[in-house]
Amino acid sequence: MASQAGGYGNLMLTLEQQAAFVEEAPEIFLPIPGGWGKMGHTHLRLATTSADVLTGAVRTAWRLRIDKNAKTSRKRPHVAEGSGVTEKKRGKRRL
């Protein structure tokens, strides 16, 4: 986890999730200072959290990332075999 040497773990949350976590347990969660915190990035104080809280927080951040990736993923278009598209991408023109 990032910032572990400083005693923190970092989570990427929505602003709403961040506010809920901080309100519920301000001794554990705090926004990362500066612009990152204003985008939902949140410190988690490792020394003051239980395994259950840590697991729940990481799962929340993980679920957010999975949902976001699912919304932005695109299916790759079908490319006919022998079309040379792969070679063109690599800069090798197939003649």
Short mmCIF file of C-alpha atoms in Angstrom, two decimals:
data_model
loop_
_atom_site.label_atom_id
_atom_site.label_comp_id
_atom_site.label_asym_id
_atom_site.label_seq_id
_atom_site.Cartn_x
_atom_site.Cartn_y
_atom_site.Cartn_z
CA MET A 1 0.00 0.00 0.00
CA ALA A 2 1.23 3.48 -0.83
CA SER A 3 2.44 5.61 2.11
CA GLN A 4 2.88 2.52 4.28
CA ALA A 5 6.19 3.85 5.65
CA GLY A 6 4.25 6.83 7.02
CA GLY A 7 1.67 4.54 8.59
CA TYR A 8 -0.97 5.07 5.93
CA GLY A 9 -2.68 3.12 3.25
CA ASN A 10 -4.30 5.04 0.39
CA LEU A 11 -7.71 4.49 -1.14
CA MET A 12 -9.31 5.96 -4.24
CA LEU A 13 -12.95 6.64 -3.39
CA THR A 14 -15.75 8.85 -4.64
CA LEU A 15 -16.19 12.10 -2.72
CA GLU A 16 -19.40 10.70 -1.25
CA GLN A 17 -17.68 7.51 -0.07
CA GLN A 18 -14.79 9.52 1.33
CA ALA A 19 -17.18 11.78 3.29
CA ALA A 20 -19.01 8.76 4.70
CA PHE A 21 -15.80 7.00 5.77
CA VAL A 22 -14.38 10.17 7.37
CA GLU A 23 -17.66 10.93 9.15
CA GLU A 24 -17.99 7.37 10.45
CA ALA A 25 -14.38 6.94 11.61
CA PRO A 26 -12.31 10.18 11.54
CA GLU A 27 -9.65 8.51 13.68
CA ILE A 28 -9.01 6.07 10.82
CA PHE A 29 -9.83 7.91 7.58
CA LEU A 30 -8.75 11.34 6.34
CA PRO A 31 -8.59 12.98 2.92
CA ILE A 32 -5.10 13.11 1.45
CA PRO A 33 -3.97 16.76 1.71
CA GLY A 34 -4.22 18.99 -1.35
CA GLY A 35 -5.85 18.29 -4.67
CA TRP A 36 -5.70 14.51 -4.37
CA GLY A 37 -8.00 14.54 -1.35
CA LYS A 38 -10.44 16.79 -3.21
CA MET A 39 -10.76 14.02 -5.80
CA GLY A 40 -11.60 11.31 -3.24
CA HIS A 41 -8.12 9.99 -2.47
CA THR A 42 -8.15 8.99 1.17
CA HIS A 43 -5.55 8.03 3.77
CA LEU A 44 -6.28 5.08 6.02
CA ARG A 45 -4.36 5.03 9.33
CA LEU A 46 -3.06 1.47 9.45
CA ALA A 47 -2.21 1.44 13.18
CA THR A 48 -5.75 2.37 14.22
CA THR A 49 -7.78 0.11 11.97
CA SER A 50 -8.98 -3.43 12.42
CA ALA A 51 -8.65 -6.14 9.81
CA ASP A 52 -12.42 -5.97 9.19
CA VAL A 53 -12.40 -2.21 8.58
CA LEU A 54 -9.34 -2.48 6.35
CA THR A 55 -10.94 -5.28 4.34
CA GLY A 56 -14.20 -3.37 3.94
CA ALA A 57 -12.44 -0.17 2.86
CA VAL A 58 -10.22 -1.94 0.33
CA ARG A 59 -13.23 -3.82 -1.07
CA THR A 60 -15.12 -0.53 -1.46
CA ALA A 61 -12.22 1.02 -3.40
CA TRP A 62 -11.76 -2.18 -5.42
CA ARG A 63 -15.47 -2.33 -6.33
CA LEU A 64 -15.36 1.30 -7.45
CA ARG A 65 -12.41 0.56 -9.74
CA ILE A 66 -14.06 -2.59 -11.15
CA ASP A 67 -17.28 -0.69 -11.88
CA LYS A 68 -15.40 2.20 -13.46
CA ASN A 69 -13.33 -0.14 -15.64
CA ALA A 70 -16.46 -1.97 -16.79
CA LYS A 71 -18.03 1.31 -17.91
CA THR A 72 -14.99 2.42 -19.90
CA SER A 73 -13.84 -0.86 -21.43
CA ARG A 74 -14.35 -1.26 -25.14
CA LYS A 75 -14.58 -4.44 -27.05
CA ARG A 76 -11.77 -4.85 -29.54
CA PRO A 77 -13.00 -4.79 -33.12
CA HIS A 78 -12.71 -8.00 -35.05
CA VAL A 79 -9.73 -7.95 -37.41
CA ALA A 80 -9.63 -10.42 -40.24
CA GLU A 81 -6.65 -12.74 -40.18
CA GLY A 82 -3.97 -11.70 -42.64
CA SER A 83 -5.21 -8.11 -42.81
CA GLY A 84 -1.83 -6.80 -41.75
CA VAL A 85 -3.31 -4.59 -39.02
CA THR A 86 -1.00 -5.98 -36.36
CA GLU A 87 2.03 -5.46 -38.51
CA LYS A 88 0.98 -1.88 -39.33
CA LYS A 89 0.62 -1.08 -35.65
CA ARG A 90 4.16 -2.23 -35.07
CA GLY A 91 5.40 -0.19 -37.99
CA LYS A 92 5.93 -3.21 -40.23
CA ARG A 93 3.91 -2.88 -43.36
CA ARG A 94 2.77 -6.16 -44.81
CA LEU A 95 2.73 -6.25 -48.61
#
